[in-house]
mmCIF file of C-alpha atoms and ligand atoms in Angstrom:
data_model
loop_
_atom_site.group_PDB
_atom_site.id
_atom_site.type_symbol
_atom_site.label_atom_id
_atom_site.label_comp_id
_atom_site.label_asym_id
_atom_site.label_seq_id
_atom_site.Cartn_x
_atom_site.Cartn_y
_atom_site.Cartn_z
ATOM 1 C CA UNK A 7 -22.637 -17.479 8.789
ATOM 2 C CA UNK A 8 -19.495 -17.023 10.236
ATOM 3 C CA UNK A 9 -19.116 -14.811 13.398
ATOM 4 C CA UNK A 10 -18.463 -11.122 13.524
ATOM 5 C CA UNK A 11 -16.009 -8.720 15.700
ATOM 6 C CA UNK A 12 -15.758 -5.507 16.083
ATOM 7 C CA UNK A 13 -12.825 -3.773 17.979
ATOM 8 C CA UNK A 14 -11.318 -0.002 18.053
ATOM 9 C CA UNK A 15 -8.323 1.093 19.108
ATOM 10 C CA UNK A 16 -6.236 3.971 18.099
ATOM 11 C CA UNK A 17 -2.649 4.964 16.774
ATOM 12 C CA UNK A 18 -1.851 6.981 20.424
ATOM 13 C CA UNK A 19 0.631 9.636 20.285
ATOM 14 C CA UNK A 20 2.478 12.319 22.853
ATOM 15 C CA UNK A 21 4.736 15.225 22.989
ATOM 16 C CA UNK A 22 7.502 14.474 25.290
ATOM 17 C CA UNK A 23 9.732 17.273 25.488
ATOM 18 C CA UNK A 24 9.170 18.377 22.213
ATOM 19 C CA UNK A 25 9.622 15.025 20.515
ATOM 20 C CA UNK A 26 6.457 13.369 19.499
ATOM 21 C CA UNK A 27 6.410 9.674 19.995
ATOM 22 C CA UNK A 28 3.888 6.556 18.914
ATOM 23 C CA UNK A 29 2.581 4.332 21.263
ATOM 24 C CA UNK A 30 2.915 0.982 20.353
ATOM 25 C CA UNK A 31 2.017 -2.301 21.722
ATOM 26 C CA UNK A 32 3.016 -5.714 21.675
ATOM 27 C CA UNK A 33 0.024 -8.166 21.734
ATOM 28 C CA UNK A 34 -0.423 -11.515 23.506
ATOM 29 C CA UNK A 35 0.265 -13.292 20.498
ATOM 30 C CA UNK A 36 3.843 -11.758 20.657
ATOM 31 C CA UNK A 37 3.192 -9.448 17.198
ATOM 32 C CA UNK A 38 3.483 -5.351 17.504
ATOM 33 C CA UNK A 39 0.372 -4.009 17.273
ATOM 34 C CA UNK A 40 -1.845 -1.115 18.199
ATOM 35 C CA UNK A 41 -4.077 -0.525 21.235
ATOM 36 C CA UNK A 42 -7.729 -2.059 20.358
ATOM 37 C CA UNK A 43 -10.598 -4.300 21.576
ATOM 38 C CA UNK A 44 -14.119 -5.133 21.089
ATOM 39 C CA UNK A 45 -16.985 -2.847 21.233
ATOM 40 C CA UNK A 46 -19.395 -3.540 24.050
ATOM 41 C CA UNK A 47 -23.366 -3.103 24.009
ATOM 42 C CA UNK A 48 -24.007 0.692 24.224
ATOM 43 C CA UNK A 49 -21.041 2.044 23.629
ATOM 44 C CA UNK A 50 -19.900 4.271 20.482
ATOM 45 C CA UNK A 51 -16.806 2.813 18.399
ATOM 46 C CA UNK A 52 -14.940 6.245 19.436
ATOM 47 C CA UNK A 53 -15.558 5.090 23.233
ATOM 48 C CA UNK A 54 -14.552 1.454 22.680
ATOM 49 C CA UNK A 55 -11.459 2.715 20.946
ATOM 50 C CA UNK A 56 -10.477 5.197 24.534
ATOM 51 C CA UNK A 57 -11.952 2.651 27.135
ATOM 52 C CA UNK A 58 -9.695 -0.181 25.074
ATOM 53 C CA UNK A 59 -6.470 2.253 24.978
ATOM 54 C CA UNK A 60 -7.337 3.160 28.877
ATOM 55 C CA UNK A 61 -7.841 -0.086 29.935
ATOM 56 C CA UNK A 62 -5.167 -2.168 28.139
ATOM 57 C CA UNK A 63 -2.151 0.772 28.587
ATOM 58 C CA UNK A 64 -3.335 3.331 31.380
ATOM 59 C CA UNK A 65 -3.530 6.184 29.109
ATOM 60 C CA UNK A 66 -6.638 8.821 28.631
ATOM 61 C CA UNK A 67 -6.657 9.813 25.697
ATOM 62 C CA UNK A 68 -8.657 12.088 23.032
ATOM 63 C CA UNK A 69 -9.668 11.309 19.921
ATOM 64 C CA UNK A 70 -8.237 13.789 16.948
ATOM 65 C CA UNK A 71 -9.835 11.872 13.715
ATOM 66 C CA UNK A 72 -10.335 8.337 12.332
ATOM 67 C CA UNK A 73 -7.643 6.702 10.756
ATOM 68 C CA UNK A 74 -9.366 4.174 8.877
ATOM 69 C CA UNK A 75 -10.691 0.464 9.134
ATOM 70 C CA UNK A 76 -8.902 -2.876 8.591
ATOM 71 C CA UNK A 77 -10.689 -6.432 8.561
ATOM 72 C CA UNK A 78 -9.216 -9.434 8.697
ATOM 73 C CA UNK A 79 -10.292 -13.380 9.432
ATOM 74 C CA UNK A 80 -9.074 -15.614 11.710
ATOM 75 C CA UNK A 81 -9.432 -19.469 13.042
ATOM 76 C CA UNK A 82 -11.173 -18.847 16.968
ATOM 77 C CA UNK A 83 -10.843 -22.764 18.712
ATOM 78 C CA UNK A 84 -14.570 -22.239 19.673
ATOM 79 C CA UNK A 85 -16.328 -19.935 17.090
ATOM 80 C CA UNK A 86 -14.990 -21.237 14.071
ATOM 81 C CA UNK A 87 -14.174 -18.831 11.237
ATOM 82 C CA UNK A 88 -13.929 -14.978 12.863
ATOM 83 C CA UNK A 89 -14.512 -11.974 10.623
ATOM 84 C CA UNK A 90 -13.027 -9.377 11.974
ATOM 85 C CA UNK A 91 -13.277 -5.267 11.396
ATOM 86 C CA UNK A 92 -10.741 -2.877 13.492
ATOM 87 C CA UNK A 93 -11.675 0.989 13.546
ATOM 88 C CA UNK A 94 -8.705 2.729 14.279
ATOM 89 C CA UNK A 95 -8.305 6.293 15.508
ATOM 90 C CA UNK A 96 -5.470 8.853 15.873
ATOM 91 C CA UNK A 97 -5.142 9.730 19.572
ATOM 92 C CA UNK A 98 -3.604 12.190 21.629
ATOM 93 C CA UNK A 99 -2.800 11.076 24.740
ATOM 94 C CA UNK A 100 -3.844 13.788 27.810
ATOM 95 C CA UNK A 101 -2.947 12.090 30.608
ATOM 96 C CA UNK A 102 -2.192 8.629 32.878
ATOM 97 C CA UNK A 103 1.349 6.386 32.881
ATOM 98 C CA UNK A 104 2.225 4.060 30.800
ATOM 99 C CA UNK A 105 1.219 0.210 32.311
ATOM 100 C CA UNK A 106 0.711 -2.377 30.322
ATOM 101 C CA UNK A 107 -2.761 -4.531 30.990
ATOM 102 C CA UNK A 108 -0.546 -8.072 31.393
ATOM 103 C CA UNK A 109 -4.064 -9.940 31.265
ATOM 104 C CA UNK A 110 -4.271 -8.439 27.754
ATOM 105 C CA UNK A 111 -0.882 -7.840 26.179
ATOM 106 C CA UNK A 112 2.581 -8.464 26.869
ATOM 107 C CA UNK A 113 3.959 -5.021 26.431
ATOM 108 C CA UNK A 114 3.523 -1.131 25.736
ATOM 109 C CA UNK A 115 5.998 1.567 24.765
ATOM 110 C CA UNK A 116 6.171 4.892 23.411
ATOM 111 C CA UNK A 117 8.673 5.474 20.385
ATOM 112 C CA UNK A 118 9.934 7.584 18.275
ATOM 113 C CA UNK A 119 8.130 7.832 14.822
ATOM 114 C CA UNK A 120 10.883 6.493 12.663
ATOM 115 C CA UNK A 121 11.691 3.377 14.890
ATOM 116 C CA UNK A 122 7.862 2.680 15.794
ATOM 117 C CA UNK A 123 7.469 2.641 11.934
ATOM 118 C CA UNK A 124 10.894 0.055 11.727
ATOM 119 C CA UNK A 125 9.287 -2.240 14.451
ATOM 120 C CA UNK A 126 5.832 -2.344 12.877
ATOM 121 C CA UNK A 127 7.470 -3.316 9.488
ATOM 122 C CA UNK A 128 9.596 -5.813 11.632
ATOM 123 C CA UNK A 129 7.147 -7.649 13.571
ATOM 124 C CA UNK A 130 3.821 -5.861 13.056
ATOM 125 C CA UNK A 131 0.493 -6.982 11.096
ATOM 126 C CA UNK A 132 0.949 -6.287 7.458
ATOM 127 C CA UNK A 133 -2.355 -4.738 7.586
ATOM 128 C CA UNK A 134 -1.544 -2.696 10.017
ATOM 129 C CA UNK A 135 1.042 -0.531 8.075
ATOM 130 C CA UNK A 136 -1.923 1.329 6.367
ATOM 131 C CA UNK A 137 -2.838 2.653 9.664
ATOM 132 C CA UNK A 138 0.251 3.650 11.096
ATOM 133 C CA UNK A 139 1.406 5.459 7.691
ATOM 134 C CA UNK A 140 -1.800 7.473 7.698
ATOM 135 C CA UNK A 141 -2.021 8.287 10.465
ATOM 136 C CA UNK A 142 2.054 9.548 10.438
ATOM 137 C CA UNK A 143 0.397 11.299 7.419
ATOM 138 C CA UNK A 144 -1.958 13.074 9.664
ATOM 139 C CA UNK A 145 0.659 14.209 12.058
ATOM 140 C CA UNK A 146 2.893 15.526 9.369
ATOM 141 C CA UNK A 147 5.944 13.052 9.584
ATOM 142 C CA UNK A 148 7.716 11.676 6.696
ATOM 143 C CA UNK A 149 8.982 8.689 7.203
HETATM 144 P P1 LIG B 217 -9.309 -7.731 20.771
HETATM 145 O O1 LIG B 217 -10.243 -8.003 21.900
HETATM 146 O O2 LIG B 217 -8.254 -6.724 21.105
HETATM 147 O O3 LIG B 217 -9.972 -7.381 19.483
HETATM 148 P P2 LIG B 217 -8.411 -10.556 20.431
HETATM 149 O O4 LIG B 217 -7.176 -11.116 21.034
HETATM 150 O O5 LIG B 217 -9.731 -11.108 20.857
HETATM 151 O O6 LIG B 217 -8.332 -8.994 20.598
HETATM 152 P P3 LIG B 217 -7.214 -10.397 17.809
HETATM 153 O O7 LIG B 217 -6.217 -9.435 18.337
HETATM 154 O O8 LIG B 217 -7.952 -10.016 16.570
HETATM 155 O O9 LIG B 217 -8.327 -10.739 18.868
HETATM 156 O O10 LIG B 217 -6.486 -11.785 17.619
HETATM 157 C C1 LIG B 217 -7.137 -12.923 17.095
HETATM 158 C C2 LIG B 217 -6.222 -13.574 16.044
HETATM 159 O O11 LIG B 217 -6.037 -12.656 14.973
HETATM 160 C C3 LIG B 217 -4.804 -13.889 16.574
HETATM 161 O O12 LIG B 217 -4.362 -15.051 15.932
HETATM 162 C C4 LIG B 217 -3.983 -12.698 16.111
HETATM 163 O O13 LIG B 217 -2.623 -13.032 15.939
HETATM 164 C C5 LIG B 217 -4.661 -12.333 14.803
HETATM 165 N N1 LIG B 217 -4.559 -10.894 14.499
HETATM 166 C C6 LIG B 217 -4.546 -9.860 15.360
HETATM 167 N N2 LIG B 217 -4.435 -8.683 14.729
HETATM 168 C C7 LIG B 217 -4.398 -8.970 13.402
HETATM 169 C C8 LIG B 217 -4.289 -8.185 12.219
HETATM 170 N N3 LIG B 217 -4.188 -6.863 12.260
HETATM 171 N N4 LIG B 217 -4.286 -8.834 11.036
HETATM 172 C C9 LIG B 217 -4.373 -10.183 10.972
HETATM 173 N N5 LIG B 217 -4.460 -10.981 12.050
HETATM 174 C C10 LIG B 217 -4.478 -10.397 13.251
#
């Protein structure tokens, strides 16, 4: 039986002066990518999804409604064959600065809709475009 993952993370978003921008991060494998990391024992996917977000970009957040959930598989050197589900969620951010979590990924930034939708297509996870169109969906915004 291969081994099993389960992370959460969430499409982040914030008003900033009126313009509403995506959070976006770039991931330690050097891909763009969302906030997201494995649940831990006792915790509800919704609070894996905020503790990841907090811990990996410095941002408290609040979740508004789930996205939706991607899986994917992947070679781990020491487990073997990984199957892998990602919960994602759209979340307002409420508060904290922007720091990226270097022990985790390389980089986080805040964007506007139409170029955080240009850089996912660029250098995102294919599987990933689901997520950020829906959840674009959600907020409205055509792109
Ligand atoms: P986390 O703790 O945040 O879940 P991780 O680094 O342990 O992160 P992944 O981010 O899933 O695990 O990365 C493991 C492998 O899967 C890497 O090779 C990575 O490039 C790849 N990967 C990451 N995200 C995706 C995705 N959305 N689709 C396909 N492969 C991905």
């Amino acid at each position: 039986m291969n081994r099993k993952e389960i992370s959460a993370g969430g499409v982040v978003y914030r008003q900033k002066d009126g313009v509403l921008q995506i959070q976006l991060i770039q991931d330690r494998y050097g891909k763009t990518s969302l906030a997201k990391g494995k649940m831990e024992a006792g915790e509800t996917i919704e609070q894996t999804a905020l503790r990841e977000i907090w811990e990996e970009t410095g941002i408290v957040g609040k979740i508004i409604s789930p996205v939706d959930i991607i899986a994917y598989r992947y070679n781990h050197p020491e487990y073997g064959v990984v199957d892998k589900e990602v919960h994602y969620y759209l979340v307002e951010a409420e508060e904290g600065t922007l720091k990226a979590q270097v022990e985790e990924i390389n980089d986080v930034e805040w964007y506007e809709p139409h170029t955080a939708w240009q850089k996912q297509r660029q250098s995102g996870y294919d599987n990933n475009d689901i997520i950020l169109r829906k959840a674009l969906e959600l907020l409205n915004i055509n792109i």
